[in-house]
């Protein structure tokens, strides 16, 4: 059974993340929850914010006492960058999903960017319709506009959250179909097994491709 990691700020958006967790589990998939907010979560996660911050060598309790949002965001983002690939390598999850505003997006995408290309990564964000380069970088993170703020459950947010959960479920369960034609075609440093790709390369490179 595939497992989807749900990462985010469970202190301020606990109800929203619990809703997404229930949707994914109703689809017959497992969830692995990672809390990366500064304060205590609304429900018990598999990985808490203390562990995330410790991965960056930071004690999150001091930051929480000072209520320093900027320092918290930076520390937790650094922790996610170090911790998320280790959790993936340990087989804890097959894809990762998150929801958030600017702060949550900054924190979780730092971890997503550290994952290998091809690992499903979906970020539902209030900033997904703007300049996403600082969050995506050179990775294959899918940015999904939240349309409304990730704050509360209503007819708009639940539809967006449900769509995102189903999209992630589809990505982690997808298995590449075996090629119908066993003949391989070379395109630069890559090997392709698809006639359509071969024709595209022919049109792009002409006789140099043949």
mmCIF file of C-alpha atoms in Angstrom:
data_model
loop_
_atom_site.group_PDB
_atom_site.id
_atom_site.type_symbol
_atom_site.label_atom_id
_atom_site.label_comp_id
_atom_site.label_asym_id
_atom_site.label_seq_id
_atom_site.Cartn_x
_atom_site.Cartn_y
_atom_site.Cartn_z
ATOM 1 C CA UNK A 1 0.000 0.000 0.000
ATOM 2 C CA UNK A 2 1.328 3.439 -0.970
ATOM 3 C CA UNK A 3 1.931 6.112 1.643
ATOM 4 C CA UNK A 4 1.471 9.855 1.224
ATOM 5 C CA UNK A 5 3.363 12.214 3.503
ATOM 6 C CA UNK A 6 1.253 15.164 4.648
ATOM 7 C CA UNK A 7 3.489 17.978 5.834
ATOM 8 C CA UNK A 8 2.527 21.352 7.189
ATOM 9 C CA UNK A 9 1.753 23.641 10.075
ATOM 10 C CA UNK A 10 -0.554 21.507 12.207
ATOM 11 C CA UNK A 11 -0.598 24.196 14.899
ATOM 12 C CA UNK A 12 -2.518 26.750 12.838
ATOM 13 C CA UNK A 13 -4.154 24.485 10.226
ATOM 14 C CA UNK A 14 -4.819 21.281 12.149
ATOM 15 C CA UNK A 15 -8.460 20.891 11.082
ATOM 16 C CA UNK A 16 -7.572 21.370 7.421
ATOM 17 C CA UNK A 17 -4.809 18.768 7.520
ATOM 18 C CA UNK A 18 -6.976 16.276 9.407
ATOM 19 C CA UNK A 19 -9.585 16.656 6.672
ATOM 20 C CA UNK A 20 -7.019 15.921 3.951
ATOM 21 C CA UNK A 21 -5.731 12.963 5.966
ATOM 22 C CA UNK A 22 -9.244 11.514 6.129
ATOM 23 C CA UNK A 23 -9.738 11.948 2.372
ATOM 24 C CA UNK A 24 -6.504 10.141 1.530
ATOM 25 C CA UNK A 25 -7.158 7.287 3.961
ATOM 26 C CA UNK A 26 -10.683 6.895 2.568
ATOM 27 C CA UNK A 27 -9.004 6.160 -0.774
ATOM 28 C CA UNK A 28 -7.241 3.200 0.811
ATOM 29 C CA UNK A 29 -3.829 4.852 1.140
ATOM 30 C CA UNK A 30 -1.638 5.317 4.190
ATOM 31 C CA UNK A 31 -0.602 8.730 5.515
ATOM 32 C CA UNK A 32 2.585 9.864 7.227
ATOM 33 C CA UNK A 33 2.196 13.208 8.988
ATOM 34 C CA UNK A 34 4.966 15.761 9.513
ATOM 35 C CA UNK A 35 4.356 18.833 11.669
ATOM 36 C CA UNK A 36 6.575 21.789 10.763
ATOM 37 C CA UNK A 37 4.872 24.618 12.605
ATOM 38 C CA UNK A 38 6.500 26.571 15.423
ATOM 39 C CA UNK A 39 3.944 25.703 18.109
ATOM 40 C CA UNK A 40 2.335 22.511 19.408
ATOM 41 C CA UNK A 41 0.186 20.661 16.836
ATOM 42 C CA UNK A 42 -3.574 20.191 17.125
ATOM 43 C CA UNK A 43 -3.138 16.426 16.671
ATOM 44 C CA UNK A 44 -0.276 13.990 17.213
ATOM 45 C CA UNK A 45 1.899 13.705 14.086
ATOM 46 C CA UNK A 46 4.311 10.940 13.087
ATOM 47 C CA UNK A 47 7.135 13.514 13.021
ATOM 48 C CA UNK A 48 6.879 16.583 15.239
ATOM 49 C CA UNK A 49 8.298 20.082 14.907
ATOM 50 C CA UNK A 50 10.957 19.386 17.521
ATOM 51 C CA UNK A 51 12.457 16.655 15.322
ATOM 52 C CA UNK A 52 12.284 18.876 12.248
ATOM 53 C CA UNK A 53 14.103 21.734 13.985
ATOM 54 C CA UNK A 54 16.673 19.374 15.533
ATOM 55 C CA UNK A 55 17.589 18.213 12.029
ATOM 56 C CA UNK A 56 18.854 21.778 11.502
ATOM 57 C CA UNK A 57 20.528 21.871 14.923
ATOM 58 C CA UNK A 58 17.932 24.253 16.367
ATOM 59 C CA UNK A 59 15.860 24.140 19.565
ATOM 60 C CA UNK A 60 12.380 25.182 18.450
ATOM 61 C CA UNK A 61 11.178 25.835 22.029
ATOM 62 C CA UNK A 62 13.308 28.974 22.319
ATOM 63 C CA UNK A 63 11.944 30.314 19.043
ATOM 64 C CA UNK A 64 8.389 29.555 20.179
ATOM 65 C CA UNK A 65 8.928 31.437 23.429
ATOM 66 C CA UNK A 66 10.144 34.494 21.519
ATOM 67 C CA UNK A 67 7.320 34.062 18.980
ATOM 68 C CA UNK A 68 9.875 34.767 16.271
ATOM 69 C CA UNK A 69 8.106 33.763 13.046
ATOM 70 C CA UNK A 70 11.020 34.625 10.755
ATOM 71 C CA UNK A 71 13.509 32.573 12.766
ATOM 72 C CA UNK A 72 11.024 29.721 13.014
ATOM 73 C CA UNK A 73 10.408 29.649 9.278
ATOM 74 C CA UNK A 74 14.124 29.631 8.523
ATOM 75 C CA UNK A 75 14.963 26.912 11.067
ATOM 76 C CA UNK A 76 12.097 24.637 10.069
ATOM 77 C CA UNK A 77 12.826 25.069 6.361
ATOM 78 C CA UNK A 78 16.437 24.038 6.970
ATOM 79 C CA UNK A 79 15.249 21.091 9.029
ATOM 80 C CA UNK A 80 12.820 19.962 6.332
ATOM 81 C CA UNK A 81 15.565 20.191 3.704
ATOM 82 C CA UNK A 82 17.692 17.758 5.712
ATOM 83 C CA UNK A 83 15.004 15.496 7.134
ATOM 84 C CA UNK A 84 12.601 14.913 4.225
ATOM 85 C CA UNK A 85 15.075 13.112 1.905
ATOM 86 C CA UNK A 86 16.178 10.891 4.813
ATOM 87 C CA UNK A 87 12.583 9.918 5.553
ATOM 88 C CA UNK A 88 12.002 9.143 1.889
ATOM 89 C CA UNK A 89 15.153 7.023 1.673
ATOM 90 C CA UNK A 90 13.951 5.145 4.758
ATOM 91 C CA UNK A 91 10.769 4.227 2.871
ATOM 92 C CA UNK A 92 8.425 6.291 5.036
ATOM 93 C CA UNK A 93 6.451 7.703 2.094
ATOM 94 C CA UNK A 94 5.997 7.551 -1.683
ATOM 95 C CA UNK A 95 4.874 11.124 -2.311
ATOM 96 C CA UNK A 96 4.462 14.335 -0.323
ATOM 97 C CA UNK A 97 1.538 16.763 -0.142
ATOM 98 C CA UNK A 98 1.197 20.085 1.654
ATOM 99 C CA UNK A 99 -1.082 23.103 2.007
ATOM 100 C CA UNK A 100 -0.151 26.599 3.148
ATOM 101 C CA UNK A 101 0.424 30.288 2.739
ATOM 102 C CA UNK A 102 3.790 31.948 2.205
ATOM 103 C CA UNK A 103 5.314 30.615 5.431
ATOM 104 C CA UNK A 104 4.127 27.037 5.101
ATOM 105 C CA UNK A 105 5.015 26.994 1.418
ATOM 106 C CA UNK A 106 8.558 28.191 2.140
ATOM 107 C CA UNK A 107 9.068 25.574 4.834
ATOM 108 C CA UNK A 108 7.722 22.500 3.063
ATOM 109 C CA UNK A 109 9.023 23.191 -0.439
ATOM 110 C CA UNK A 110 12.536 23.366 1.019
ATOM 111 C CA UNK A 111 12.123 19.690 1.840
ATOM 112 C CA UNK A 112 10.380 18.872 -1.432
ATOM 113 C CA UNK A 113 13.234 20.341 -3.466
ATOM 114 C CA UNK A 114 15.663 17.969 -1.714
ATOM 115 C CA UNK A 115 13.799 14.916 -3.039
ATOM 116 C CA UNK A 116 14.752 13.141 -6.277
ATOM 117 C CA UNK A 117 13.068 14.098 -9.537
ATOM 118 C CA UNK A 118 10.064 11.862 -10.082
ATOM 119 C CA UNK A 119 8.959 11.610 -6.456
ATOM 120 C CA UNK A 120 5.414 13.088 -6.429
ATOM 121 C CA UNK A 121 5.422 16.502 -4.729
ATOM 122 C CA UNK A 122 2.314 18.690 -4.589
ATOM 123 C CA UNK A 123 2.078 22.056 -2.833
ATOM 124 C CA UNK A 124 -1.357 23.668 -2.526
ATOM 125 C CA UNK A 125 -0.551 27.307 -1.903
ATOM 126 C CA UNK A 126 -1.898 30.840 -1.835
ATOM 127 C CA UNK A 127 1.174 31.885 -3.859
ATOM 128 C CA UNK A 128 0.863 29.224 -6.571
ATOM 129 C CA UNK A 129 -0.495 31.718 -9.115
ATOM 130 C CA UNK A 130 2.450 34.104 -8.727
ATOM 131 C CA UNK A 131 6.203 33.764 -9.141
ATOM 132 C CA UNK A 132 6.840 30.213 -7.953
ATOM 133 C CA UNK A 133 10.551 30.103 -8.847
ATOM 134 C CA UNK A 134 11.725 30.644 -5.237
ATOM 135 C CA UNK A 135 9.662 27.642 -4.123
ATOM 136 C CA UNK A 136 10.089 25.247 -7.050
ATOM 137 C CA UNK A 137 13.670 25.981 -8.080
ATOM 138 C CA UNK A 138 14.871 23.282 -10.488
ATOM 139 C CA UNK A 139 12.649 20.578 -8.976
ATOM 140 C CA UNK A 140 9.405 19.037 -10.257
ATOM 141 C CA UNK A 141 7.124 20.356 -7.487
ATOM 142 C CA UNK A 142 3.533 20.749 -8.663
ATOM 143 C CA UNK A 143 2.113 24.061 -7.423
ATOM 144 C CA UNK A 144 -1.675 23.971 -6.982
ATOM 145 C CA UNK A 145 -3.497 27.292 -6.391
ATOM 146 C CA UNK A 146 -5.533 27.181 -3.191
ATOM 147 C CA UNK A 147 -7.959 29.838 -4.555
ATOM 148 C CA UNK A 148 -8.972 30.693 -0.975
ATOM 149 C CA UNK A 149 -6.743 31.025 2.071
ATOM 150 C CA UNK A 150 -5.789 27.741 3.711
ATOM 151 C CA UNK A 151 -7.776 28.658 6.802
ATOM 152 C CA UNK A 152 -11.007 26.891 7.600
ATOM 153 C CA UNK A 153 -13.170 24.310 5.858
ATOM 154 C CA UNK A 154 -15.884 25.499 3.516
ATOM 155 C CA UNK A 155 -17.412 24.557 0.166
ATOM 156 C CA UNK A 156 -14.488 26.106 -1.724
ATOM 157 C CA UNK A 157 -11.569 24.857 0.364
ATOM 158 C CA UNK A 158 -12.857 21.300 0.787
ATOM 159 C CA UNK A 159 -13.245 20.952 -2.984
ATOM 160 C CA UNK A 160 -9.703 22.213 -3.593
ATOM 161 C CA UNK A 161 -8.280 20.022 -0.823
ATOM 162 C CA UNK A 162 -10.155 16.967 -2.124
ATOM 163 C CA UNK A 163 -8.982 17.542 -5.690
ATOM 164 C CA UNK A 164 -5.383 17.848 -4.512
ATOM 165 C CA UNK A 165 -5.639 14.683 -2.413
ATOM 166 C CA UNK A 166 -7.004 12.728 -5.378
ATOM 167 C CA UNK A 167 -4.300 14.135 -7.651
ATOM 168 C CA UNK A 168 -1.606 12.977 -5.236
ATOM 169 C CA UNK A 169 -3.271 9.580 -4.872
ATOM 170 C CA UNK A 170 -3.183 9.179 -8.629
ATOM 171 C CA UNK A 171 0.499 10.113 -8.811
ATOM 172 C CA UNK A 172 1.690 7.702 -6.133
ATOM 173 C CA UNK A 173 -0.373 4.810 -7.487
ATOM 174 C CA UNK A 174 0.618 5.279 -11.128
ATOM 175 C CA UNK A 175 2.859 2.610 -12.591
ATOM 176 C CA UNK A 176 4.511 3.166 -15.980
ATOM 177 C CA UNK A 177 3.033 0.934 -18.649
ATOM 178 C CA UNK A 178 5.523 -1.373 -20.382
ATOM 179 C CA UNK A 179 6.544 -0.141 -23.842
ATOM 180 C CA UNK A 180 4.654 -1.729 -26.709
ATOM 181 C CA UNK A 181 7.670 -1.521 -28.962
ATOM 182 C CA UNK A 182 10.858 -3.019 -27.576
ATOM 183 C CA UNK A 183 13.067 -1.068 -29.975
ATOM 184 C CA UNK A 184 14.836 1.779 -28.198
ATOM 185 C CA UNK A 185 15.640 5.121 -29.766
ATOM 186 C CA UNK A 186 18.466 7.350 -28.556
ATOM 187 C CA UNK A 187 17.945 11.089 -28.167
ATOM 188 C CA UNK A 188 21.110 12.706 -26.877
ATOM 189 C CA UNK A 189 21.982 11.062 -23.568
ATOM 190 C CA UNK A 190 18.483 9.589 -23.125
ATOM 191 C CA UNK A 191 16.893 6.375 -24.326
ATOM 192 C CA UNK A 192 13.323 6.505 -25.565
ATOM 193 C CA UNK A 193 10.939 3.640 -26.347
ATOM 194 C CA UNK A 194 8.194 5.651 -27.931
ATOM 195 C CA UNK A 195 7.634 6.238 -31.667
ATOM 196 C CA UNK A 196 5.928 9.576 -31.009
ATOM 197 C CA UNK A 197 9.017 10.887 -29.183
ATOM 198 C CA UNK A 198 11.175 9.515 -32.007
ATOM 199 C CA UNK A 199 9.164 11.483 -34.584
ATOM 200 C CA UNK A 200 9.431 14.647 -32.484
ATOM 201 C CA UNK A 201 13.210 14.243 -32.354
ATOM 202 C CA UNK A 202 13.314 13.720 -36.112
ATOM 203 C CA UNK A 203 11.435 16.969 -36.676
ATOM 204 C CA UNK A 204 13.639 18.836 -34.202
ATOM 205 C CA UNK A 205 17.037 17.574 -35.336
ATOM 206 C CA UNK A 206 16.458 16.462 -38.932
ATOM 207 C CA UNK A 207 19.144 14.284 -40.499
ATOM 208 C CA UNK A 208 21.379 14.766 -37.447
ATOM 209 C CA UNK A 209 18.917 12.628 -35.495
ATOM 210 C CA UNK A 210 18.853 9.676 -37.948
#
